[in-house]
Every structure is written in C-alpha cells, then in structure tokens.
Tab-separated table of C-alpha atoms in Angstrom:
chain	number	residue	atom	x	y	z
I	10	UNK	CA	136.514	59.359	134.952
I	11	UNK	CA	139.923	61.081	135.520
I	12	UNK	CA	140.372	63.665	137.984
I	13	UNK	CA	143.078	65.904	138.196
I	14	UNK	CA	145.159	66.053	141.266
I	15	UNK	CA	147.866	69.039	142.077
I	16	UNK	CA	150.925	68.655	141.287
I	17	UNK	CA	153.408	68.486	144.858
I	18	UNK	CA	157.056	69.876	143.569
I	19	UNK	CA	159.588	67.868	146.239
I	20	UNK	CA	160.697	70.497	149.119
I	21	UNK	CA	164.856	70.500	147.834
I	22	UNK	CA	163.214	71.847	144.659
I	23	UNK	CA	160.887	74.747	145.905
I	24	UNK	CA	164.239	75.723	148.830
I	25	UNK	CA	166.506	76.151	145.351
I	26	UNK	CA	163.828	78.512	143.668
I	27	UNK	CA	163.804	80.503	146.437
I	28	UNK	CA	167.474	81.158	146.866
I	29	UNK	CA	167.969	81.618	142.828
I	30	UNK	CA	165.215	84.278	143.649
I	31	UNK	CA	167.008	85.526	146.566
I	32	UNK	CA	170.318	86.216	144.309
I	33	UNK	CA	168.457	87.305	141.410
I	34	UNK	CA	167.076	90.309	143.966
I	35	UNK	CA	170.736	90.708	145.290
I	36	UNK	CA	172.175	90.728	142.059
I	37	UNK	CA	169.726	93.668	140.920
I	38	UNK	CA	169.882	95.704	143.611
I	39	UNK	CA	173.424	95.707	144.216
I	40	UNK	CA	173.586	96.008	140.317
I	41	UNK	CA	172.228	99.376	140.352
I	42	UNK	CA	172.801	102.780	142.429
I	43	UNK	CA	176.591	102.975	140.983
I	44	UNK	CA	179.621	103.326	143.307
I	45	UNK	CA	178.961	104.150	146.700
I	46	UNK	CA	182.456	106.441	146.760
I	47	UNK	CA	181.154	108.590	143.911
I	48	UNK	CA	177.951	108.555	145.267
I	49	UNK	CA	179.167	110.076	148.922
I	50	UNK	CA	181.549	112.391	146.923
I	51	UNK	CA	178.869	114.018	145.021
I	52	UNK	CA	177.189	114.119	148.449
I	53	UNK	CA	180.132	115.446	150.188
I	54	UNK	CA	180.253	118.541	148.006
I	55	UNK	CA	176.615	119.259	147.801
I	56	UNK	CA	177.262	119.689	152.124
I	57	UNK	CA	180.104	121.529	151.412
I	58	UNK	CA	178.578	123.992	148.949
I	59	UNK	CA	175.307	124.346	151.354
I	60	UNK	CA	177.554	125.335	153.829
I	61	UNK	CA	179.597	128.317	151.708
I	62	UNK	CA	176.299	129.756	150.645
I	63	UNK	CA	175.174	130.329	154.083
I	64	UNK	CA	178.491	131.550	155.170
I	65	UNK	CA	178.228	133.743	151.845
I	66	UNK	CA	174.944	135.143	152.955
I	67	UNK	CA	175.899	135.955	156.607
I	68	UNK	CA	179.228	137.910	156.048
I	69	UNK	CA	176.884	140.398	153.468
I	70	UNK	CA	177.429	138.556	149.915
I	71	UNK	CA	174.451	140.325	148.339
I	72	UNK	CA	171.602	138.027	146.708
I	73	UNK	CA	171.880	139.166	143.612
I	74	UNK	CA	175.380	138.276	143.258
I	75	UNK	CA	174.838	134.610	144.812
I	76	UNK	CA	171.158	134.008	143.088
I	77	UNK	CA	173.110	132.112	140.373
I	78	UNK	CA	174.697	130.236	142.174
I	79	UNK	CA	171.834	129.365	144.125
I	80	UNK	CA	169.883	128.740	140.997
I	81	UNK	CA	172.451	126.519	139.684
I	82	UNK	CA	172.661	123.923	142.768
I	83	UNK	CA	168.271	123.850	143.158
I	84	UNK	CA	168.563	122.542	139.296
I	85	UNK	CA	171.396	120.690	139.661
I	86	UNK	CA	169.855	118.930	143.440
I	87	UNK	CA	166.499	118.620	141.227
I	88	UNK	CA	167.668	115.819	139.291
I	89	UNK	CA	167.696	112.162	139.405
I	90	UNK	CA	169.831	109.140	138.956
I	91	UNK	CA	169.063	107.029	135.932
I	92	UNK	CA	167.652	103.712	136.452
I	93	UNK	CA	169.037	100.908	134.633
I	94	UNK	CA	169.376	96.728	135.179
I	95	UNK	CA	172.664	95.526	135.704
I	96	UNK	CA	175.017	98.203	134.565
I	97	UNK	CA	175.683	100.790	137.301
I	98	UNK	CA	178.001	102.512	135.024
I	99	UNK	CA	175.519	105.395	134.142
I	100	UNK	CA	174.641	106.308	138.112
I	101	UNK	CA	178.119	106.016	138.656
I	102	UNK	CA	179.124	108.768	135.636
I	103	UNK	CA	175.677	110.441	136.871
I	104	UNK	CA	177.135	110.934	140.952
I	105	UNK	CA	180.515	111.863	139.243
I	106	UNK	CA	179.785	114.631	137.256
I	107	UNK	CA	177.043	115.803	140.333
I	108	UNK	CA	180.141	115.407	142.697
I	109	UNK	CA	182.349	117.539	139.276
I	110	UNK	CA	179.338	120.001	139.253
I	111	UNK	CA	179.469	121.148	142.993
I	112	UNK	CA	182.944	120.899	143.025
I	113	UNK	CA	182.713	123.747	140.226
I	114	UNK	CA	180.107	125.671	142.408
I	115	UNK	CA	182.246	124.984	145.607
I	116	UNK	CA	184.709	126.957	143.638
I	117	UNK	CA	182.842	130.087	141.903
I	118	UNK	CA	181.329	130.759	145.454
I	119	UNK	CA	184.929	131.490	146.831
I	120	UNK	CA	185.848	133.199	144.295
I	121	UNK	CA	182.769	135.193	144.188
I	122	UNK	CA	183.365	135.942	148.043
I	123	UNK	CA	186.591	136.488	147.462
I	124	UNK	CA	185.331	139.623	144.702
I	125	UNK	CA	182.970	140.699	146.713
I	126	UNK	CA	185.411	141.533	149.417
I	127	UNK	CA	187.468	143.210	147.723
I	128	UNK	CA	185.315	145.731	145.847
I	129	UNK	CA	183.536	146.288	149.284
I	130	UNK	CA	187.016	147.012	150.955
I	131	UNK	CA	187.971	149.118	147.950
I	132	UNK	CA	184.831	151.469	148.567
I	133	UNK	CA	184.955	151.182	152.034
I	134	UNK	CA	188.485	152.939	151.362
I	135	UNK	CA	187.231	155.585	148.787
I	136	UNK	CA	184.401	156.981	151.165
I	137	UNK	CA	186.784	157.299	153.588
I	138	UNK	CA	189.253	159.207	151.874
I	139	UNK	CA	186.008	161.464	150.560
I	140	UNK	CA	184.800	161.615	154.303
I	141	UNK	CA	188.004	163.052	155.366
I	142	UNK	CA	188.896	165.602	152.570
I	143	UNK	CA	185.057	167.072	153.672
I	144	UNK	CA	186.085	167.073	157.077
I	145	UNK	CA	189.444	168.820	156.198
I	146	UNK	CA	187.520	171.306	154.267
I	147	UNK	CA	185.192	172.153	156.740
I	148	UNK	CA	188.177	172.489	159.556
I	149	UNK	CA	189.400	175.120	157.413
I	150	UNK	CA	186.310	177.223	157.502
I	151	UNK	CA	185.457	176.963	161.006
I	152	UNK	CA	182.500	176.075	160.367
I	153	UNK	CA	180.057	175.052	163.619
I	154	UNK	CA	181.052	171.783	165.684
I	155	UNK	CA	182.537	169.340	164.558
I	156	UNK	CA	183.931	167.012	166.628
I	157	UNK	CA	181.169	164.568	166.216
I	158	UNK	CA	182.071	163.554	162.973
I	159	UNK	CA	185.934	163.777	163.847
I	160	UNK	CA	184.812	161.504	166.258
I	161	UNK	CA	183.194	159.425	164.090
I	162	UNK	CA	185.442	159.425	161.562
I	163	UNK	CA	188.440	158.050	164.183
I	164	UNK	CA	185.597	155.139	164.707
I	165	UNK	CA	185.428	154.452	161.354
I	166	UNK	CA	189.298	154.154	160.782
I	167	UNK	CA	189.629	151.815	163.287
I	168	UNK	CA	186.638	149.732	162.002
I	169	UNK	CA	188.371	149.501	158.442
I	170	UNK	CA	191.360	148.469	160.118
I	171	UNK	CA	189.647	145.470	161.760
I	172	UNK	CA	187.112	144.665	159.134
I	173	UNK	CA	187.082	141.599	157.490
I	174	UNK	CA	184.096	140.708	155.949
I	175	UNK	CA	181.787	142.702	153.063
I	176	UNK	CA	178.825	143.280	155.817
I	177	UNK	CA	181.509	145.327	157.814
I	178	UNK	CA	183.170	147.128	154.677
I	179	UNK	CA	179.475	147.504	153.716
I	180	UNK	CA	178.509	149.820	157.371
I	181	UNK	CA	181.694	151.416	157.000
I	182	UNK	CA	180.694	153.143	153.531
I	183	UNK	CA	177.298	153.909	154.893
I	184	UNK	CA	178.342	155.878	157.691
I	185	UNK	CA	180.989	157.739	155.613
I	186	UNK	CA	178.724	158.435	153.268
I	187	UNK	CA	176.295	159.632	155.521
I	188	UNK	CA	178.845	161.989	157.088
I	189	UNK	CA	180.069	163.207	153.649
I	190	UNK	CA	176.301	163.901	152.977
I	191	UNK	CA	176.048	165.835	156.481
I	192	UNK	CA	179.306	167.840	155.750
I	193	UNK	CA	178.060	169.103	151.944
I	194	UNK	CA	174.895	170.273	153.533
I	195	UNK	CA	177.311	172.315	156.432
I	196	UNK	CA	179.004	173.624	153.437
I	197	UNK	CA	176.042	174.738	151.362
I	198	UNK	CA	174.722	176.464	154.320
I	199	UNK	CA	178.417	178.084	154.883
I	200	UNK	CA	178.095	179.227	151.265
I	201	UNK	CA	174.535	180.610	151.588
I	202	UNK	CA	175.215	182.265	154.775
I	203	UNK	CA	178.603	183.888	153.208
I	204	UNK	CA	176.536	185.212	149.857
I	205	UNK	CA	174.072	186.677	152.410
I	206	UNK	CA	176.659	188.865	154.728
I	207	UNK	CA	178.223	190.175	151.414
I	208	UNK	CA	174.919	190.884	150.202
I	209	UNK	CA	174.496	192.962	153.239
I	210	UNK	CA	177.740	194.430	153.253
C-alpha cells in the first residue's frame, strides 16, 4: 500500500517566491496613485482655495454670491481617483485636472471679491452723496438739531476713506441710509407743520 507523503519544496526555492511576491506588491502599489507632484498640486490648491473662501466670508462676501463657488469645490472634493493596475496615467490626468479645477476656482473667487468690492464701495459712495444733499437740505430750513447727524456724517467720511473691505463699505451704507431715512421723516414733518401754520394763517 502506497501512502502519500508531502511534498518539502527546498528553502532557496520558497525565499525566491517570497521576494517575486514582495516586488509583485511593490510593483502594484507604486504602479498606481499617479505622480506624487500632481497629486500635492491638486492638493496645494484645494488649501489655497479653502483658505480664500474663508477670507471671502469674513471681509462680508455675501453667501449667495460665494454658494457657487462653494458648491463647485464640495462636488469637485467629492470625487475619487480611478483605480487601475499598472498604468498611473489616469490618477495622474485625474490630480491634474483636480489641481486645473481649483486653480480655476482659486481664480473666480478673486475675482468675485474683487466685484464685490467694488459695487459695495460704489454704494457706499452713492448713500453718501444722498446722505449729504438731505443734510444740506435740511441746513437750509433750519429745521431742529442737527448736529448729530453732521456728526455722524463726518464719521462716516472718514470711515469710507479708510475702508477696505465690503463688510466696512457694507456699515457705511447702512448708517447713511439710516440717516437719509431720519432726515426725510424731519422733512415730512417740516412740510406738515408748514401746511398747518398757513392753514391757520
């Protein structure tokens, strides 16, 4: 009767297996994951662009204007790498055009600040020119006291002189238009009180 006995592979043998396993892991993992420069470039921007948006939203870039942006980068962050064996061409064009991408958004965010500046600046400016034609008109008619909003008015001036960012064009407009609210209702009253002493007269 036969019996079987196991087979005993010499140790040189098993020791080369293992190392042709070893490089066949190496090989496959350094295979994949694309270049590492591209890879820390599309990294680099995503940072970069992070950091704008907060900037954006603390010098008074309203939410509505940077939602899209915003949108833009969660979809963009949301996807994934492809996985494939021994090319790492396609998660090197994948990191590229993620690094291209945010690079794009890098740039519409500036730009959008950039906008946003200006038109807050501009009606900053145009309140203030409103505030003080009220304020000239009311001058004229003597009307009650007014040195609280010449007073606030000098403030203002000197806070559009300094101002830099939309959150402080933005306070500027409110207060003028505040003021210019404040002054119409002096005026109506002026008015009213007018009709009524010729009324009497």
């Amino acid at each position: 009767m036969h019996t079987s006995h196991p087979v005993h592979l010499p140790q040189r043998v098993t020791q080369g297996m293992m190392i042709m396993l070893l490089l066949s892991l190496t090989i496959l993992t350094t295979a994949c994951g694309g270049d590492p420069q591209t890879q820390q470039q599309a990294s680099q921007n995503k940072t970069k662009l992070d950091a704008l948006i907060q900037h954006a939203q603390q010098i008074g870039v309203p939410a509505s204007v940077l939602n899209p942006i915003v949108k833009k980068e969660l979809q963009l962050s949301s996807t994934s790498a492809p996985f494939t064996l021994f090319n790492d061409q396609p998660d090197t064009d994948y990191y590229k055009n993620q690094a291209n991408q945010y690079a794009s958004l890098l740039g519409q965010t500036q730009s959008l600040i950039t906008t946003t500046t200006n038109q807050f600046q501009l009606q900053a400016g145009n309140d203030m020119q409103v505030f003080q034609q009220a304020l000239d008109r009311r001058t004229k008619q003597h009307i009650g006291d007014l040195q609280p909003f010449t007073a606030q008015f000098n403030n203002d001036q000197l806070l559009n002189t300094s101002a830099k960012y939309p959150r402080d064009y933005a306070l500027i407009s409110q207060q003028a238009q505040k003021a210019i609210q404040a002054l119409g209702l002096m005026g109506q009253s002026y008015t009213h009180l007018t009709d009524f002493k010729n009324t009497i007269t």
